[in-house]
Amino acid sequence: MFFQEPELQYEVTVEEPDPHFAKLLQQAIGGQEGEMRVALQYMFQAWAVPEQHEEYRNLLMETAAEELGHIEMLATAVTKNLRGATKSMSEEVRETADMAESMTAQGPRQFLSAGESAMPVDSNGAPFTGNYIVASGNLAGDLYANVMAEATGRTLATRLWNYTDDPGMKDMLSYLIARDTMHQNQWLEALETLDDPVPVPASFPQEQENQDVNYTFMSTRREEQPDPGHPWTEGEAPDGKGQFSYAAEQPGDGDVAAPDPDPMTNDDPNRTDQ
């Protein structure tokens, strides 16, 4: 179940409202790197965790609930940057916003469809999609996906921090960047508590995979190249279960010819007999 309190997780202030920055903030709400993605991702992952691993379910749900609070913060920031912007913006900021609007072909939906408020969309106005969410049912695989999600989310937040000069927005983003630092580390720490998490899924009997290529870096260059001697072409693999090797070419010899099509598909490029 969820509980709600009528206060933000962290203070959100805007000194110089900027409608163009509001549009950019939408990426942190409904974009591929955004908070809607991680909040729902962690929830659906948690709901798949079996009872005997309750500590991981709690970890995922606690973090998901925190991410919902981040959506609320960002939605508040979008609204504050939109409402009354033309009245309070300095001439310089207004000119910059007008130029940015024309360059990016900013649409009117934020005004027409949301009354100068946040929307569940990205910075281009594309609706949030569940296709961004990774919830495989395999805890180790999901935790690796969470590290990636927090890494790309933190990268986005740092770019937004660099873009804005508004002290309040920088302060809010500084908080979100710090929380992404924590979340990256907590997922990595959770992975450390798993016994033999790689290769994922670890439960598949590894003797059933092709033993000739399972630790081989395979060059796809047309001209044969010597072993570059990188850590991923020689030495022990990180999982401790194999030794890296290098192959200058791919196995090849696979037949690319497709079977004849069913006449019902009309795939044959030649005219059929009349």
PDB file of C-alpha atoms in Angstrom:
ATOM      1  CA  MET A   1       0.000   0.000   0.000  1.00  0.00           C
ATOM      2  CA  PHE A   2       1.026   3.613  -0.328  1.00  0.00           C
ATOM      3  CA  PHE A   3       0.776   6.643   1.936  1.00  0.00           C
ATOM      4  CA  GLN A   4       0.890  10.283   0.904  1.00  0.00           C
ATOM      5  CA  GLU A   5       2.022  13.406   2.716  1.00  0.00           C
ATOM      6  CA  PRO A   6       1.225  16.958   1.509  1.00  0.00           C
ATOM      7  CA  GLU A   7       4.872  18.000   1.266  1.00  0.00           C
ATOM      8  CA  LEU A   8       7.723  17.553  -1.183  1.00  0.00           C
ATOM      9  CA  GLN A   9      10.624  15.216  -0.489  1.00  0.00           C
ATOM     10  CA  TYR A  10      12.990  18.159  -1.042  1.00  0.00           C
ATOM     11  CA  GLU A  11      12.481  21.889  -1.525  1.00  0.00           C
ATOM     12  CA  VAL A  12      11.828  23.091  -5.088  1.00  0.00           C
ATOM     13  CA  THR A  13      12.312  26.790  -5.799  1.00  0.00           C
ATOM     14  CA  VAL A  14      12.523  28.694  -9.082  1.00  0.00           C
ATOM     15  CA  GLU A  15      13.973  32.209  -9.101  1.00  0.00           C
ATOM     16  CA  GLU A  16      13.896  32.820 -12.871  1.00  0.00           C
ATOM     17  CA  PRO A  17      11.005  30.902 -14.476  1.00  0.00           C
ATOM     18  CA  ASP A  18      12.071  29.471 -17.832  1.00  0.00           C
ATOM     19  CA  PRO A  19       9.479  27.699 -20.021  1.00  0.00           C
ATOM     20  CA  HIS A  20      12.169  26.173 -22.214  1.00  0.00           C
ATOM     21  CA  PHE A  21      13.878  24.629 -19.187  1.00  0.00           C
ATOM     22  CA  ALA A  22      10.477  23.276 -18.153  1.00  0.00           C
ATOM     23  CA  LYS A  23      10.427  21.409 -21.450  1.00  0.00           C
ATOM     24  CA  LEU A  24      13.894  19.998 -20.790  1.00  0.00           C
ATOM     25  CA  LEU A  25      12.848  18.895 -17.298  1.00  0.00           C
ATOM     26  CA  GLN A  26      10.130  16.782 -18.902  1.00  0.00           C
ATOM     27  CA  GLN A  27      12.864  14.377 -20.018  1.00  0.00           C
ATOM     28  CA  ALA A  28      13.597  13.690 -16.350  1.00  0.00           C
ATOM     29  CA  ILE A  29       9.919  12.880 -15.792  1.00  0.00           C
ATOM     30  CA  GLY A  30       8.697  10.892 -18.787  1.00  0.00           C
ATOM     31  CA  GLY A  31      11.834  10.268 -20.813  1.00  0.00           C
ATOM     32  CA  GLN A  32      13.815   7.079 -21.186  1.00  0.00           C
ATOM     33  CA  GLU A  33      16.174   8.240 -18.429  1.00  0.00           C
ATOM     34  CA  GLY A  34      13.390   9.646 -16.277  1.00  0.00           C
ATOM     35  CA  GLU A  35      11.852   9.048 -12.883  1.00  0.00           C
ATOM     36  CA  MET A  36       8.665   7.426 -14.186  1.00  0.00           C
ATOM     37  CA  ARG A  37      10.850   4.751 -15.721  1.00  0.00           C
ATOM     38  CA  VAL A  38      12.776   3.876 -12.564  1.00  0.00           C
ATOM     39  CA  ALA A  39       9.771   4.140 -10.228  1.00  0.00           C
ATOM     40  CA  LEU A  40       7.742   1.655 -12.257  1.00  0.00           C
ATOM     41  CA  GLN A  41      10.767  -0.497 -13.060  1.00  0.00           C
ATOM     42  CA  TYR A  42      11.580  -1.016  -9.393  1.00  0.00           C
ATOM     43  CA  MET A  43       7.940  -1.716  -8.542  1.00  0.00           C
ATOM     44  CA  PHE A  44       7.467  -4.391 -11.180  1.00  0.00           C
ATOM     45  CA  GLN A  45      10.793  -5.948 -10.253  1.00  0.00           C
ATOM     46  CA  ALA A  46       9.781  -6.021  -6.591  1.00  0.00           C
ATOM     47  CA  TRP A  47       6.454  -7.683  -7.326  1.00  0.00           C
ATOM     48  CA  ALA A  48       8.345 -10.569  -8.958  1.00  0.00           C
ATOM     49  CA  VAL A  49      10.683 -11.225  -6.006  1.00  0.00           C
ATOM     50  CA  PRO A  50       9.760 -14.436  -4.116  1.00  0.00           C
ATOM     51  CA  GLU A  51       8.962 -14.380  -0.410  1.00  0.00           C
ATOM     52  CA  GLN A  52      12.286 -15.885   0.664  1.00  0.00           C
ATOM     53  CA  HIS A  53      14.079 -12.807  -0.706  1.00  0.00           C
ATOM     54  CA  GLU A  54      11.948 -10.246   1.104  1.00  0.00           C
ATOM     55  CA  GLU A  55      14.926  -7.964   1.812  1.00  0.00           C
ATOM     56  CA  TYR A  56      15.383  -7.337  -1.914  1.00  0.00           C
ATOM     57  CA  ARG A  57      11.677  -6.753  -2.420  1.00  0.00           C
ATOM     58  CA  ASN A  58      11.715  -4.161   0.361  1.00  0.00           C
ATOM     59  CA  LEU A  59      14.817  -2.505  -1.091  1.00  0.00           C
ATOM     60  CA  LEU A  60      13.165  -2.213  -4.495  1.00  0.00           C
ATOM     61  CA  MET A  61       9.840  -0.939  -3.142  1.00  0.00           C
ATOM     62  CA  GLU A  62      11.430   1.607  -0.799  1.00  0.00           C
ATOM     63  CA  THR A  63      13.420   3.017  -3.705  1.00  0.00           C
ATOM     64  CA  ALA A  64      10.408   2.970  -6.028  1.00  0.00           C
ATOM     65  CA  ALA A  65       8.430   5.029  -3.515  1.00  0.00           C
ATOM     66  CA  GLU A  66      11.305   7.505  -3.280  1.00  0.00           C
ATOM     67  CA  GLU A  67      11.321   7.828  -7.076  1.00  0.00           C
ATOM     68  CA  LEU A  68       7.608   8.698  -7.000  1.00  0.00           C
ATOM     69  CA  GLY A  69       8.591  11.603  -4.772  1.00  0.00           C
ATOM     70  CA  HIS A  70      11.136  12.655  -7.382  1.00  0.00           C
ATOM     71  CA  ILE A  71       8.394  12.752 -10.024  1.00  0.00           C
ATOM     72  CA  GLU A  72       6.422  15.056  -7.726  1.00  0.00           C
ATOM     73  CA  MET A  73       9.439  17.326  -7.279  1.00  0.00           C
ATOM     74  CA  LEU A  74      10.106  17.549 -11.004  1.00  0.00           C
ATOM     75  CA  ALA A  75       6.435  18.117 -11.831  1.00  0.00           C
ATOM     76  CA  THR A  76       6.440  20.980  -9.339  1.00  0.00           C
ATOM     77  CA  ALA A  77       9.573  22.387 -10.974  1.00  0.00           C
ATOM     78  CA  VAL A  78       7.971  22.222 -14.427  1.00  0.00           C
ATOM     79  CA  THR A  79       4.858  24.039 -13.230  1.00  0.00           C
ATOM     80  CA  LYS A  80       6.869  26.737 -11.467  1.00  0.00           C
ATOM     81  CA  ASN A  81       8.940  27.309 -14.598  1.00  0.00           C
ATOM     82  CA  LEU A  82       5.831  27.596 -16.770  1.00  0.00           C
ATOM     83  CA  ARG A  83       3.344  29.650 -14.774  1.00  0.00           C
ATOM     84  CA  GLY A  84       3.903  33.371 -14.744  1.00  0.00           C
ATOM     85  CA  ALA A  85       7.132  33.003 -16.693  1.00  0.00           C
ATOM     86  CA  THR A  86       6.451  35.862 -19.093  1.00  0.00           C
ATOM     87  CA  LYS A  87       5.744  38.203 -16.172  1.00  0.00           C
ATOM     88  CA  SER A  88       8.804  37.403 -14.099  1.00  0.00           C
ATOM     89  CA  MET A  89      11.510  36.551 -16.639  1.00  0.00           C
ATOM     90  CA  SER A  90      14.197  39.113 -17.274  1.00  0.00           C
ATOM     91  CA  GLU A  91      14.471  40.406 -20.849  1.00  0.00           C
ATOM     92  CA  GLU A  92      17.655  38.406 -21.430  1.00  0.00           C
ATOM     93  CA  VAL A  93      16.131  35.150 -20.186  1.00  0.00           C
ATOM     94  CA  ARG A  94      12.969  35.796 -22.209  1.00  0.00           C
ATOM     95  CA  GLU A  95      14.984  36.310 -25.412  1.00  0.00           C
ATOM     96  CA  THR A  96      16.957  33.128 -24.742  1.00  0.00           C
ATOM     97  CA  ALA A  97      13.759  31.173 -24.135  1.00  0.00           C
ATOM     98  CA  ASP A  98      12.161  32.564 -27.306  1.00  0.00           C
ATOM     99  CA  MET A  99      15.212  31.602 -29.344  1.00  0.00           C
ATOM    100  CA  ALA A 100      15.330  28.114 -27.820  1.00  0.00           C
ATOM    101  CA  GLU A 101      11.610  27.693 -28.506  1.00  0.00           C
ATOM    102  CA  SER A 102      11.990  28.533 -32.175  1.00  0.00           C
ATOM    103  CA  MET A 103      15.054  26.305 -32.527  1.00  0.00           C
ATOM    104  CA  THR A 104      13.355  23.270 -31.024  1.00  0.00           C
ATOM    105  CA  ALA A 105       9.885  23.872 -32.490  1.00  0.00           C
ATOM    106  CA  GLN A 106       8.381  23.778 -29.006  1.00  0.00           C
ATOM    107  CA  GLY A 107       4.723  22.809 -29.237  1.00  0.00           C
ATOM    108  CA  PRO A 108       1.764  24.362 -27.423  1.00  0.00           C
ATOM    109  CA  ARG A 109       0.522  21.226 -25.647  1.00  0.00           C
ATOM    110  CA  GLN A 110       1.964  22.175 -22.266  1.00  0.00           C
ATOM    111  CA  PHE A 111      -0.408  25.147 -22.329  1.00  0.00           C
ATOM    112  CA  LEU A 112      -3.339  23.651 -24.242  1.00  0.00           C
ATOM    113  CA  SER A 113      -3.467  20.162 -22.718  1.00  0.00           C
ATOM    114  CA  ALA A 114      -2.063  20.687 -19.227  1.00  0.00           C
ATOM    115  CA  GLY A 115      -2.724  24.320 -18.336  1.00  0.00           C
ATOM    116  CA  GLU A 116       0.964  25.121 -17.909  1.00  0.00           C
ATOM    117  CA  SER A 117       1.645  22.023 -15.837  1.00  0.00           C
ATOM    118  CA  ALA A 118       3.785  18.901 -16.069  1.00  0.00           C
ATOM    119  CA  MET A 119       2.780  16.000 -18.285  1.00  0.00           C
ATOM    120  CA  PRO A 120       3.765  12.296 -18.448  1.00  0.00           C
ATOM    121  CA  VAL A 121       5.861  12.950 -21.552  1.00  0.00           C
ATOM    122  CA  ASP A 122       9.497  13.460 -22.504  1.00  0.00           C
ATOM    123  CA  SER A 123      11.127  16.691 -23.667  1.00  0.00           C
ATOM    124  CA  ASN A 124       9.774  16.198 -27.193  1.00  0.00           C
ATOM    125  CA  GLY A 125       6.229  15.664 -25.950  1.00  0.00           C
ATOM    126  CA  ALA A 126       6.277  11.919 -26.655  1.00  0.00           C
ATOM    127  CA  PRO A 127       4.174  10.013 -24.087  1.00  0.00           C
ATOM    128  CA  PHE A 128       5.909   7.855 -21.515  1.00  0.00           C
ATOM    129  CA  THR A 129       6.025   4.216 -22.558  1.00  0.00           C
ATOM    130  CA  GLY A 130       6.356   1.055 -20.532  1.00  0.00           C
ATOM    131  CA  ASN A 131       8.831  -0.171 -23.140  1.00  0.00           C
ATOM    132  CA  TYR A 132      11.497   1.638 -21.097  1.00  0.00           C
ATOM    133  CA  ILE A 133      10.911  -0.657 -18.114  1.00  0.00           C
ATOM    134  CA  VAL A 134      13.142  -3.680 -17.474  1.00  0.00           C
ATOM    135  CA  ALA A 135      11.606  -6.258 -15.141  1.00  0.00           C
ATOM    136  CA  SER A 136      12.773  -9.702 -16.219  1.00  0.00           C
ATOM    137  CA  GLY A 137      11.940 -11.692 -13.092  1.00  0.00           C
ATOM    138  CA  ASN A 138      15.654 -12.477 -12.679  1.00  0.00           C
ATOM    139  CA  LEU A 139      16.916 -10.481  -9.706  1.00  0.00           C
ATOM    140  CA  ALA A 140      20.554 -10.314 -10.800  1.00  0.00           C
ATOM    141  CA  GLY A 141      19.680  -9.197 -14.316  1.00  0.00           C
ATOM    142  CA  ASP A 142      17.283  -6.600 -12.960  1.00  0.00           C
ATOM    143  CA  LEU A 143      19.868  -5.197 -10.552  1.00  0.00           C
ATOM    144  CA  TYR A 144      22.332  -4.749 -13.413  1.00  0.00           C
ATOM    145  CA  ALA A 145      19.584  -2.981 -15.360  1.00  0.00           C
ATOM    146  CA  ASN A 146      19.026  -0.716 -12.350  1.00  0.00           C
ATOM    147  CA  VAL A 147      22.678   0.322 -12.278  1.00  0.00           C
ATOM    148  CA  MET A 148      22.350   1.319 -15.933  1.00  0.00           C
ATOM    149  CA  ALA A 149      19.079   3.162 -15.281  1.00  0.00           C
ATOM    150  CA  GLU A 150      20.599   5.184 -12.455  1.00  0.00           C
ATOM    151  CA  ALA A 151      23.739   5.869 -14.502  1.00  0.00           C
ATOM    152  CA  THR A 152      21.791   7.295 -17.447  1.00  0.00           C
ATOM    153  CA  GLY A 153      19.445   9.149 -15.094  1.00  0.00           C
ATOM    154  CA  ARG A 154      22.368  10.732 -13.270  1.00  0.00           C
ATOM    155  CA  THR A 155      23.953  11.697 -16.585  1.00  0.00           C
ATOM    156  CA  LEU A 156      20.721  13.432 -17.613  1.00  0.00           C
ATOM    157  CA  ALA A 157      20.491  15.251 -14.275  1.00  0.00           C
ATOM    158  CA  THR A 158      24.073  16.516 -14.592  1.00  0.00           C
ATOM    159  CA  ARG A 159      23.332  17.848 -18.079  1.00  0.00           C
ATOM    160  CA  LEU A 160      20.279  19.679 -16.756  1.00  0.00           C
ATOM    161  CA  TRP A 161      22.380  21.041 -13.879  1.00  0.00           C
ATOM    162  CA  ASN A 162      24.952  22.359 -16.354  1.00  0.00           C
ATOM    163  CA  TYR A 163      22.236  23.899 -18.549  1.00  0.00           C
ATOM    164  CA  THR A 164      20.466  26.007 -15.940  1.00  0.00           C
ATOM    165  CA  ASP A 165      21.736  29.059 -14.083  1.00  0.00           C
ATOM    166  CA  ASP A 166      18.773  29.160 -11.707  1.00  0.00           C
ATOM    167  CA  PRO A 167      20.048  28.599  -8.119  1.00  0.00           C
ATOM    168  CA  GLY A 168      16.880  26.823  -7.044  1.00  0.00           C
ATOM    169  CA  MET A 169      16.947  24.433  -9.984  1.00  0.00           C
ATOM    170  CA  LYS A 170      20.635  23.719  -9.438  1.00  0.00           C
ATOM    171  CA  ASP A 171      19.916  22.930  -5.790  1.00  0.00           C
ATOM    172  CA  MET A 172      17.080  20.535  -6.650  1.00  0.00           C
ATOM    173  CA  LEU A 173      19.153  18.810  -9.326  1.00  0.00           C
ATOM    174  CA  SER A 174      22.106  18.562  -6.948  1.00  0.00           C
ATOM    175  CA  TYR A 175      19.851  16.591  -4.608  1.00  0.00           C
ATOM    176  CA  LEU A 176      18.637  14.298  -7.394  1.00  0.00           C
ATOM    177  CA  ILE A 177      22.199  13.725  -8.610  1.00  0.00           C
ATOM    178  CA  ALA A 178      23.220  12.755  -5.073  1.00  0.00           C
ATOM    179  CA  ARG A 179      20.344  10.293  -4.775  1.00  0.00           C
ATOM    180  CA  ASP A 180      21.359   8.706  -8.084  1.00  0.00           C
ATOM    181  CA  THR A 181      24.846   8.271  -6.623  1.00  0.00           C
ATOM    182  CA  MET A 182      23.344   6.403  -3.682  1.00  0.00           C
ATOM    183  CA  HIS A 183      21.097   4.258  -5.857  1.00  0.00           C
ATOM    184  CA  GLN A 184      23.916   3.219  -8.180  1.00  0.00           C
ATOM    185  CA  ASN A 185      25.919   2.118  -5.171  1.00  0.00           C
ATOM    186  CA  GLN A 186      23.054   0.313  -3.439  1.00  0.00           C
ATOM    187  CA  TRP A 187      22.313  -1.779  -6.536  1.00  0.00           C
ATOM    188  CA  LEU A 188      25.992  -2.665  -6.898  1.00  0.00           C
ATOM    189  CA  GLU A 189      26.111  -3.595  -3.215  1.00  0.00           C
ATOM    190  CA  ALA A 190      22.983  -5.735  -3.585  1.00  0.00           C
ATOM    191  CA  LEU A 191      24.656  -7.572  -6.466  1.00  0.00           C
ATOM    192  CA  GLU A 192      27.627  -8.278  -4.193  1.00  0.00           C
ATOM    193  CA  THR A 193      25.318 -10.123  -1.790  1.00  0.00           C
ATOM    194  CA  LEU A 194      24.218 -12.592  -4.466  1.00  0.00           C
ATOM    195  CA  ASP A 195      26.123 -15.866  -4.824  1.00  0.00           C
ATOM    196  CA  ASP A 196      27.602 -16.227  -8.316  1.00  0.00           C
ATOM    197  CA  PRO A 197      25.263 -13.786 -10.092  1.00  0.00           C
ATOM    198  CA  VAL A 198      27.058 -14.023 -13.463  1.00  0.00           C
ATOM    199  CA  PRO A 199      26.612 -15.092 -16.116  1.00  0.00           C
ATOM    200  CA  VAL A 200      22.949 -14.172 -15.850  1.00  0.00           C
ATOM    201  CA  PRO A 201      20.915 -16.309 -15.404  1.00  0.00           C
ATOM    202  CA  ALA A 202      23.294 -18.210 -13.141  1.00  0.00           C
ATOM    203  CA  SER A 203      20.785 -21.056 -12.707  1.00  0.00           C
ATOM    204  CA  PHE A 204      21.231 -22.254 -16.311  1.00  0.00           C
ATOM    205  CA  PRO A 205      23.723 -25.175 -16.441  1.00  0.00           C
ATOM    206  CA  GLN A 206      26.753 -23.609 -18.109  1.00  0.00           C
ATOM    207  CA  GLU A 207      27.903 -26.935 -19.532  1.00  0.00           C
ATOM    208  CA  GLN A 208      24.921 -26.697 -21.888  1.00  0.00           C
ATOM    209  CA  GLU A 209      26.336 -23.628 -23.662  1.00  0.00           C
ATOM    210  CA  ASN A 210      28.881 -23.849 -26.481  1.00  0.00           C
ATOM    211  CA  GLN A 211      32.199 -24.256 -24.692  1.00  0.00           C
ATOM    212  CA  ASP A 212      34.256 -23.152 -27.703  1.00  0.00           C
ATOM    213  CA  VAL A 213      33.065 -19.539 -27.762  1.00  0.00           C
ATOM    214  CA  ASN A 214      31.682 -18.735 -24.303  1.00  0.00           C
ATOM    215  CA  TYR A 215      34.765 -16.728 -23.254  1.00  0.00           C
ATOM    216  CA  THR A 216      36.071 -15.742 -26.697  1.00  0.00           C
ATOM    217  CA  PHE A 217      36.218 -12.162 -27.938  1.00  0.00           C
ATOM    218  CA  MET A 218      35.309 -12.465 -31.603  1.00  0.00           C
ATOM    219  CA  SER A 219      36.648  -9.902 -34.081  1.00  0.00           C
ATOM    220  CA  THR A 220      34.214  -8.862 -36.813  1.00  0.00           C
ATOM    221  CA  ARG A 221      36.812  -7.012 -38.900  1.00  0.00           C
ATOM    222  CA  ARG A 222      37.062  -8.049 -42.572  1.00  0.00           C
ATOM    223  CA  GLU A 223      40.857  -8.160 -42.453  1.00  0.00           C
ATOM    224  CA  GLU A 224      42.338 -10.482 -39.840  1.00  0.00           C
ATOM    225  CA  GLN A 225      43.645  -8.533 -36.851  1.00  0.00           C
ATOM    226  CA  PRO A 226      46.168  -9.675 -34.220  1.00  0.00           C
ATOM    227  CA  ASP A 227      45.103 -10.145 -30.615  1.00  0.00           C
ATOM    228  CA  PRO A 228      45.152  -6.610 -29.152  1.00  0.00           C
ATOM    229  CA  GLY A 229      45.953  -7.983 -25.704  1.00  0.00           C
ATOM    230  CA  HIS A 230      43.139  -6.180 -23.915  1.00  0.00           C
ATOM    231  CA  PRO A 231      41.778  -7.412 -20.552  1.00  0.00           C
ATOM    232  CA  TRP A 232      38.708  -8.767 -22.365  1.00  0.00           C
ATOM    233  CA  THR A 233      40.758 -10.851 -24.837  1.00  0.00           C
ATOM    234  CA  GLU A 234      43.089 -12.620 -22.401  1.00  0.00           C
ATOM    235  CA  GLY A 235      43.231 -13.592 -18.740  1.00  0.00           C
ATOM    236  CA  GLU A 236      40.584 -14.749 -16.302  1.00  0.00           C
ATOM    237  CA  ALA A 237      36.969 -13.673 -16.860  1.00  0.00           C
ATOM    238  CA  PRO A 238      35.290 -11.642 -14.082  1.00  0.00           C
ATOM    239  CA  ASP A 239      33.005 -14.543 -13.170  1.00  0.00           C
ATOM    240  CA  GLY A 240      36.068 -16.707 -12.422  1.00  0.00           C
ATOM    241  CA  LYS A 241      34.639 -19.529 -14.517  1.00  0.00           C
ATOM    242  CA  GLY A 242      36.661 -19.188 -17.702  1.00  0.00           C
ATOM    243  CA  GLN A 243      39.661 -17.681 -19.472  1.00  0.00           C
ATOM    244  CA  PHE A 244      39.263 -14.999 -22.110  1.00  0.00           C
ATOM    245  CA  SER A 245      40.622 -15.734 -25.580  1.00  0.00           C
ATOM    246  CA  TYR A 246      40.686 -13.989 -28.943  1.00  0.00           C
ATOM    247  CA  ALA A 247      39.359 -15.160 -32.316  1.00  0.00           C
ATOM    248  CA  ALA A 248      40.454 -13.214 -35.391  1.00  0.00           C
ATOM    249  CA  GLU A 249      37.349 -14.276 -37.309  1.00  0.00           C
ATOM    250  CA  GLN A 250      33.812 -15.516 -36.788  1.00  0.00           C
ATOM    251  CA  PRO A 251      33.008 -19.236 -37.237  1.00  0.00           C
ATOM    252  CA  GLY A 252      31.079 -18.686 -40.491  1.00  0.00           C
ATOM    253  CA  ASP A 253      29.725 -21.435 -42.765  1.00  0.00           C
ATOM    254  CA  GLY A 254      26.096 -20.733 -41.816  1.00  0.00           C
ATOM    255  CA  ASP A 255      23.552 -21.067 -44.639  1.00  0.00           C
ATOM    256  CA  VAL A 256      21.783 -17.770 -45.345  1.00  0.00           C
ATOM    257  CA  ALA A 257      19.283 -19.206 -47.839  1.00  0.00           C
ATOM    258  CA  ALA A 258      15.684 -19.066 -46.599  1.00  0.00           C
ATOM    259  CA  PRO A 259      13.224 -21.893 -47.286  1.00  0.00           C
ATOM    260  CA  ASP A 260      10.797 -21.420 -50.162  1.00  0.00           C
ATOM    261  CA  PRO A 261       7.847 -19.229 -49.145  1.00  0.00           C
ATOM    262  CA  ASP A 262       4.308 -20.490 -48.830  1.00  0.00           C
ATOM    263  CA  PRO A 263       2.443 -19.598 -52.057  1.00  0.00           C
ATOM    264  CA  MET A 264      -0.309 -18.103 -49.889  1.00  0.00           C
ATOM    265  CA  THR A 265       2.051 -15.276 -48.898  1.00  0.00           C
ATOM    266  CA  ASN A 266       2.617 -14.105 -52.494  1.00  0.00           C
ATOM    267  CA  ASP A 267       6.296 -13.619 -51.661  1.00  0.00           C
ATOM    268  CA  ASP A 268       7.561 -15.024 -54.987  1.00  0.00           C
ATOM    269  CA  PRO A 269       8.822 -12.101 -57.127  1.00  0.00           C
ATOM    270  CA  ASN A 270       7.996 -13.982 -60.352  1.00  0.00           C
ATOM    271  CA  ARG A 271       4.556 -14.026 -61.947  1.00  0.00           C
ATOM    272  CA  THR A 272       2.481 -17.023 -61.004  1.00  0.00           C
ATOM    273  CA  ASP A 273       1.137 -19.315 -63.681  1.00  0.00           C
ATOM    274  CA  GLN A 274      -2.179 -18.108 -65.037  1.00  0.00           C
TER     275      GLN A 274
END
